[in-house]
Amino acid sequence: MTTTARTVVIAQTGGPQVLHLMDRPVGDPGPGEVRIRHKACGLNYIDVYYRSGMYPLALPHGIGMEAAGVIEAVGDGVTHLKAGDRAAYASQPPGACTEARVMPAAQVCPLPDAIGFDEGAAMMLQGMTVEYLFHRTVPLKAGDTVLFHAAAGGVGLIACQWAKSEGITLIGTAGSDAKCQLALDHGAAHMINYASEDFPARVRELTGGRGVDVVMDSVGRDTFEGSLDCLRPLGMMITFGNASGPVPPVDLAGLARRGSLQITRPTLFTHIADHETCQAMAAHLCDKVASGAVKITIGQRFALADVAVAHRALEARQTTGSTILTL
């Protein structure tokens, strides 16, 4: 069976204007693949990195990393899904911004009936990111203290709730008082408006001069140096995004001077490359959401045809919570 699907494609890198909607054929799944009909697609900052060329693609190429929908067909060797199953994913290769696609099955995960398609499309990349940050990069425990930048964003609001559910003190940053209040409402213990406050000084004040155990930073260049000043001796800096631009080369001797600090640059896709690990991470996330410990906040919905408008809003920091594209 071959059908077509409206698909967001880039033929060259650049601004949101390079995003184009076109019909593309969708065939049958081969061994280890599924065909999934999407109900909603997620939008994440990694999509901007691919569109701009920061993360290179062989062009032309589809774009988008997560979606939720219904499995239409499975190829040989696929045993964890069957036709008719509800499913969601955050996965390589890019191409999720489409009505339907054939893709590798290993990172496509069952979606419980208790979680809607919109929530499923909004939570997989961001929620599994929080899962690996809290449980696989530096396993955190009750009583630990974390500084989390962009706490009012999609990943941040999940992190605020996740931290509260596990007794972890989360100090967040955001760029406005309204965003700070939103993160507090979602479980942040303290919020810092970095537009009007010196966030390293405020973190030191909030921690009695000790510093935090871990910094989780997806902003990149603008917050990196200040973040190092927020860590306790032997603390861990996790840089997992570049929203303000790439972090410049790091002076390793400076890490020693600041107290033998540790630093890592993980990615979700390294963690989920193993099928069993990916499925376990997704199940952990689904349990958190189904139990009510984590609620997925969808701050914006855009039609698939308005994907360029959605990208502009994301880059202008005009979004809160998660953003989805509707079909």
Short mmCIF file of C-alpha atoms in Angstrom, two decimals:
data_model
loop_
_atom_site.label_atom_id
_atom_site.label_comp_id
_atom_site.label_asym_id
_atom_site.label_seq_id
_atom_site.Cartn_x
_atom_site.Cartn_y
_atom_site.Cartn_z
CA MET A 1 0.00 0.00 0.00
CA THR A 2 1.37 3.43 -0.94
CA THR A 3 -0.17 6.71 0.11
CA THR A 4 1.03 10.30 0.35
CA ALA A 5 1.39 12.49 3.39
CA ARG A 6 1.77 16.22 3.84
CA THR A 7 5.33 16.61 5.09
CA VAL A 8 7.51 19.52 6.23
CA VAL A 9 10.74 19.48 4.19
CA ILE A 10 13.83 21.67 3.98
CA ALA A 11 15.80 21.81 0.72
CA GLN A 12 18.36 24.25 2.16
CA THR A 13 19.32 25.48 5.60
CA GLY A 14 18.35 28.90 6.90
CA GLY A 15 15.54 30.70 8.68
CA PRO A 16 11.94 29.57 9.08
CA GLN A 17 11.28 30.56 5.45
CA VAL A 18 13.09 27.40 4.25
CA LEU A 19 10.35 25.18 5.73
CA HIS A 20 8.01 23.92 3.01
CA LEU A 21 4.96 21.66 3.11
CA MET A 22 4.77 19.07 0.34
CA ASP A 23 3.16 15.73 -0.42
CA ARG A 24 5.52 12.78 -0.11
CA PRO A 25 4.89 9.07 -0.73
CA VAL A 26 4.54 6.74 2.23
CA GLY A 27 5.13 3.07 1.48
CA ASP A 28 5.04 -0.14 3.49
CA PRO A 29 7.37 -0.88 6.40
CA GLY A 30 10.33 -3.16 5.85
CA PRO A 31 11.99 -5.41 8.44
CA GLY A 32 12.31 -3.65 11.79
CA GLU A 33 10.10 -0.74 10.68
CA VAL A 34 6.60 0.57 11.34
CA ARG A 35 4.23 2.85 9.47
CA ILE A 36 2.61 5.32 11.84
CA ARG A 37 -0.25 7.72 11.13
CA HIS A 38 0.33 10.81 13.27
CA LYS A 39 -2.30 12.60 15.33
CA ALA A 40 0.04 15.37 16.51
CA CYS A 41 3.72 16.31 16.18
CA GLY A 42 6.04 17.94 18.72
CA LEU A 43 8.23 21.01 18.16
CA ASN A 44 11.60 21.31 19.90
CA TYR A 45 14.67 23.50 19.74
CA ILE A 46 16.63 20.70 18.11
CA ASP A 47 14.41 21.27 15.05
CA VAL A 48 15.89 24.78 14.82
CA TYR A 49 19.40 23.33 14.96
CA TYR A 50 18.65 21.05 12.01
CA ARG A 51 16.86 23.77 10.05
CA SER A 52 19.67 26.29 10.56
CA GLY A 53 22.43 23.83 9.69
CA MET A 54 24.00 23.71 13.18
CA TYR A 55 23.26 19.98 13.02
CA PRO A 56 23.88 18.95 9.39
CA LEU A 57 21.45 16.90 7.28
CA ALA A 58 21.68 15.46 3.79
CA LEU A 59 19.23 17.73 1.93
CA PRO A 60 16.40 17.71 1.04
CA HIS A 61 15.15 16.20 4.29
CA GLY A 62 12.12 16.04 6.53
CA ILE A 63 12.30 17.73 9.89
CA GLY A 64 10.89 17.11 13.37
CA MET A 65 11.86 14.62 16.07
CA GLU A 66 8.69 13.50 17.88
CA ALA A 67 5.06 12.65 17.30
CA ALA A 68 2.20 10.47 18.48
CA GLY A 69 -0.35 8.47 16.53
CA VAL A 70 -1.59 5.03 15.55
CA ILE A 71 0.47 2.19 14.10
CA GLU A 72 -0.89 1.24 10.66
CA ALA A 73 1.50 -1.60 9.81
CA VAL A 74 4.60 -3.32 11.17
CA GLY A 75 7.47 -5.01 9.35
CA ASP A 76 9.09 -8.35 10.05
CA GLY A 77 10.80 -8.64 13.41
CA VAL A 78 8.75 -5.98 15.19
CA THR A 79 7.26 -7.57 18.31
CA HIS A 80 6.58 -4.71 20.75
CA LEU A 81 3.97 -3.01 18.53
CA LYS A 82 1.17 -4.11 16.23
CA ALA A 83 -1.28 -2.46 13.83
CA GLY A 84 -3.86 -0.43 15.74
CA ASP A 85 -1.61 0.34 18.73
CA ARG A 86 -1.35 3.86 20.07
CA ALA A 87 2.29 4.96 20.02
CA ALA A 88 4.61 7.91 20.50
CA TYR A 89 8.29 8.54 19.97
CA ALA A 90 11.24 10.89 20.00
CA SER A 91 13.67 9.44 17.54
CA GLN A 92 16.14 9.75 14.74
CA PRO A 93 16.01 10.27 11.81
CA PRO A 94 14.32 13.69 11.58
CA GLY A 95 11.03 13.67 9.71
CA ALA A 96 8.28 13.67 12.34
CA CYS A 97 6.50 16.77 10.99
CA THR A 98 4.28 14.79 8.66
CA GLU A 99 0.89 13.13 8.53
CA ALA A 100 2.40 9.64 8.27
CA ARG A 101 5.80 7.99 7.87
CA VAL A 102 7.68 4.72 7.73
CA MET A 103 10.46 4.64 10.32
CA PRO A 104 12.61 2.35 12.48
CA ALA A 105 10.47 0.70 15.14
CA ALA A 106 13.03 0.32 17.94
CA GLN A 107 12.45 3.78 19.45
CA VAL A 108 8.68 3.92 18.85
CA CYS A 109 6.97 3.27 22.18
CA PRO A 110 3.49 2.18 23.28
CA LEU A 111 1.32 5.10 24.46
CA PRO A 112 -1.04 4.22 27.32
CA ASP A 113 -4.74 4.96 26.86
CA ALA A 114 -4.55 7.35 29.85
CA ILE A 115 -2.35 9.77 27.88
CA GLY A 116 -3.82 11.74 24.96
CA PHE A 117 -2.15 12.03 21.57
CA ASP A 118 -1.45 15.74 22.07
CA GLU A 119 0.29 15.03 25.37
CA GLY A 120 2.14 12.10 23.82
CA ALA A 121 3.47 14.27 21.00
CA ALA A 122 4.46 16.99 23.46
CA MET A 123 6.22 14.87 26.07
CA MET A 124 8.51 12.27 24.53
CA LEU A 125 11.63 14.25 23.66
CA GLN A 126 11.34 16.62 26.59
CA GLY A 127 10.19 14.05 29.12
CA MET A 128 12.81 11.44 28.27
CA THR A 129 15.39 14.22 28.39
CA VAL A 130 14.36 14.91 32.00
CA GLU A 131 14.44 11.17 32.70
CA TYR A 132 18.06 10.82 31.63
CA LEU A 133 19.11 14.09 33.30
CA PHE A 134 17.72 13.01 36.67
CA HIS A 135 18.39 9.28 36.56
CA ARG A 136 21.15 8.42 34.07
CA THR A 137 23.61 11.33 33.83
CA VAL A 138 23.91 11.99 37.55
CA PRO A 139 21.51 9.81 39.53
CA LEU A 140 19.88 12.31 41.89
CA LYS A 141 18.26 11.62 45.24
CA ALA A 142 15.92 13.39 47.63
CA GLY A 143 17.64 16.38 49.21
CA ASP A 144 19.87 17.18 46.24
CA THR A 145 19.78 20.69 44.76
CA VAL A 146 19.66 21.47 41.03
CA LEU A 147 19.90 24.71 39.06
CA PHE A 148 17.74 24.39 35.94
CA HIS A 149 17.88 27.07 33.25
CA ALA A 150 14.84 27.89 31.09
CA ALA A 151 12.62 26.38 33.75
CA ALA A 152 9.41 27.69 32.11
CA GLY A 153 10.08 25.91 28.83
CA GLY A 154 8.78 22.49 27.86
CA VAL A 155 11.69 20.54 29.38
CA GLY A 156 11.81 22.90 32.34
CA LEU A 157 8.19 22.54 33.40
CA ILE A 158 8.52 18.76 33.30
CA ALA A 159 11.75 19.01 35.30
CA CYS A 160 10.09 21.21 37.94
CA GLN A 161 7.39 18.60 38.52
CA TRP A 162 9.79 15.66 38.31
CA ALA A 163 12.06 17.23 40.93
CA LYS A 164 9.19 17.95 43.30
CA SER A 165 7.88 14.38 42.95
CA GLU A 166 11.26 13.03 44.09
CA GLY A 167 12.13 15.51 46.85
CA ILE A 168 14.80 17.32 44.83
CA THR A 169 15.15 21.08 45.30
CA LEU A 170 15.01 22.78 41.91
CA ILE A 171 16.16 26.38 41.54
CA GLY A 172 15.08 27.64 38.15
CA THR A 173 15.80 30.60 35.93
CA ALA A 174 13.58 32.35 33.39
CA GLY A 175 13.49 35.68 31.58
CA SER A 176 10.35 37.26 33.04
CA ASP A 177 8.37 37.38 36.25
CA ALA A 178 5.43 35.66 34.54
CA LYS A 179 7.61 32.76 33.43
CA CYS A 180 9.11 32.53 36.92
CA GLN A 181 5.63 32.25 38.41
CA LEU A 182 4.69 29.56 35.90
CA ALA A 183 7.67 27.44 36.95
CA LEU A 184 6.87 27.97 40.65
CA ASP A 185 3.34 26.82 39.97
CA HIS A 186 4.80 23.63 38.49
CA GLY A 187 6.96 22.75 41.48
CA ALA A 188 10.16 24.81 41.33
CA ALA A 189 11.38 25.55 44.85
CA HIS A 190 12.85 28.93 43.88
CA MET A 191 12.95 31.00 40.68
CA ILE A 192 15.41 33.64 39.49
CA ASN A 193 14.56 36.21 36.82
CA TYR A 194 17.92 36.43 35.06
CA ALA A 195 16.77 39.57 33.25
CA SER A 196 16.80 41.50 36.52
CA GLU A 197 18.90 39.41 38.94
CA ASP A 198 22.49 38.18 39.10
CA PHE A 199 21.70 34.48 39.01
CA PRO A 200 25.05 33.16 40.38
CA ALA A 201 24.87 35.51 43.36
CA ARG A 202 21.24 34.57 44.00
CA VAL A 203 22.03 30.85 43.81
CA ARG A 204 24.81 31.28 46.36
CA GLU A 205 22.37 33.15 48.60
CA LEU A 206 19.71 30.44 48.29
CA THR A 207 22.20 27.68 49.08
CA GLY A 208 23.91 29.41 52.00
CA GLY A 209 27.05 29.88 49.95
CA ARG A 210 27.47 26.17 49.19
CA GLY A 211 26.32 26.05 45.59
CA VAL A 212 24.17 23.46 43.87
CA ASP A 213 24.98 19.81 43.27
CA VAL A 214 24.11 19.91 39.57
CA VAL A 215 23.45 22.54 36.89
CA MET A 216 21.24 21.52 33.95
CA ASP A 217 21.71 24.04 31.15
CA SER A 218 20.12 24.02 27.70
CA VAL A 219 20.75 27.73 27.07
CA GLY A 220 24.44 27.39 26.26
CA ARG A 221 26.73 30.33 25.62
CA ASP A 222 24.90 33.04 27.62
CA THR A 223 24.63 31.10 30.89
CA PHE A 224 27.64 28.78 30.82
CA GLU A 225 30.24 30.78 32.78
CA GLY A 226 27.74 31.91 35.38
CA SER A 227 26.53 28.35 35.79
CA LEU A 228 29.99 27.14 36.72
CA ASP A 229 30.03 29.73 39.51
CA CYS A 230 26.83 28.18 40.91
CA LEU A 231 28.30 24.73 41.54
CA ARG A 232 29.60 23.33 44.80
CA PRO A 233 33.06 21.71 44.78
CA LEU A 234 32.92 18.46 42.78
CA GLY A 235 29.57 19.54 41.34
CA MET A 236 28.40 18.49 37.89
CA MET A 237 27.67 20.81 34.97
CA ILE A 238 25.33 19.21 32.42
CA THR A 239 25.12 21.23 29.24
CA PHE A 240 22.45 19.73 26.98
CA GLY A 241 21.49 22.48 24.55
CA ASN A 242 22.61 25.63 22.73
CA ALA A 243 19.58 27.93 22.59
CA SER A 244 21.77 31.05 22.88
CA GLY A 245 24.60 29.59 20.79
CA PRO A 246 27.32 26.97 21.27
CA VAL A 247 29.46 27.03 24.40
CA PRO A 248 32.98 28.29 23.59
CA PRO A 249 36.04 26.11 24.25
CA VAL A 250 36.34 25.23 27.93
CA ASP A 251 39.39 26.05 30.07
CA LEU A 252 39.87 22.74 31.88
CA ALA A 253 42.20 24.32 34.42
CA GLY A 254 39.35 26.67 35.31
CA LEU A 255 37.28 23.68 36.38
CA ALA A 256 40.03 22.80 38.84
CA ARG A 257 40.23 26.34 40.20
CA ARG A 258 36.48 26.43 40.77
CA GLY A 259 36.56 23.29 42.91
CA SER A 260 37.35 20.24 40.74
CA LEU A 261 34.12 20.62 38.81
CA GLN A 262 32.79 17.98 36.44
CA ILE A 263 31.20 18.67 33.05
CA THR A 264 29.36 16.56 30.50
CA ARG A 265 27.51 17.09 27.21
CA PRO A 266 25.00 14.23 26.85
CA THR A 267 22.30 13.75 24.24
CA LEU A 268 18.98 11.96 24.44
CA PHE A 269 19.73 9.99 21.29
CA THR A 270 22.78 8.34 22.83
CA HIS A 271 20.65 7.14 25.72
CA ILE A 272 17.79 5.81 23.59
CA ALA A 273 19.96 4.16 20.92
CA ASP A 274 19.49 0.88 22.80
CA HIS A 275 15.95 -0.43 22.27
CA GLU A 276 15.45 -1.80 25.79
CA THR A 277 16.79 1.36 27.43
CA CYS A 278 14.55 3.53 25.28
CA GLN A 279 11.47 1.50 26.14
CA ALA A 280 12.31 1.60 29.86
CA MET A 281 12.80 5.38 29.77
CA ALA A 282 9.50 5.87 27.96
CA ALA A 283 7.68 3.59 30.41
CA HIS A 284 9.12 5.58 33.36
CA LEU A 285 7.93 8.82 31.76
CA CYS A 286 4.47 7.40 31.01
CA ASP A 287 4.16 6.25 34.63
CA LYS A 288 4.97 9.75 35.87
CA VAL A 289 2.38 11.31 33.56
CA ALA A 290 -0.34 8.70 34.06
CA SER A 291 0.02 8.98 37.85
CA GLY A 292 -0.45 12.76 37.72
CA ALA A 293 3.01 13.45 39.20
CA VAL A 294 3.90 15.19 35.93
CA LYS A 295 1.35 17.09 33.87
CA ILE A 296 2.28 18.04 30.32
CA THR A 297 1.71 21.74 29.72
CA ILE A 298 0.99 22.49 26.07
CA GLY A 299 1.41 26.23 25.81
CA GLN A 300 0.92 26.54 22.05
CA ARG A 301 -0.73 24.67 19.20
CA PHE A 302 -0.02 25.46 15.55
CA ALA A 303 -1.40 23.84 12.41
CA LEU A 304 1.17 21.82 10.47
CA ALA A 305 0.92 24.39 7.66
CA ASP A 306 1.99 27.10 10.14
CA VAL A 307 5.26 25.38 11.06
CA ALA A 308 7.31 28.47 10.08
CA VAL A 309 5.24 30.63 12.43
CA ALA A 310 5.84 28.09 15.20
CA HIS A 311 9.61 28.15 14.61
CA ARG A 312 9.65 31.95 14.79
CA ALA A 313 7.78 31.92 18.10
CA LEU A 314 10.13 29.29 19.54
CA GLU A 315 13.27 31.18 18.55
CA ALA A 316 11.88 34.46 19.87
CA ARG A 317 11.30 32.81 23.28
CA GLN A 318 7.60 33.57 22.98
CA THR A 319 6.59 30.06 24.00
CA THR A 320 5.98 28.43 27.36
CA GLY A 321 5.69 24.74 28.07
CA SER A 322 5.51 22.39 25.10
CA THR A 323 4.51 23.25 21.53
CA ILE A 324 2.73 20.89 19.16
CA LEU A 325 1.72 20.90 15.51
CA THR A 326 -1.82 19.69 14.91
CA LEU A 327 -2.99 17.59 11.96
#
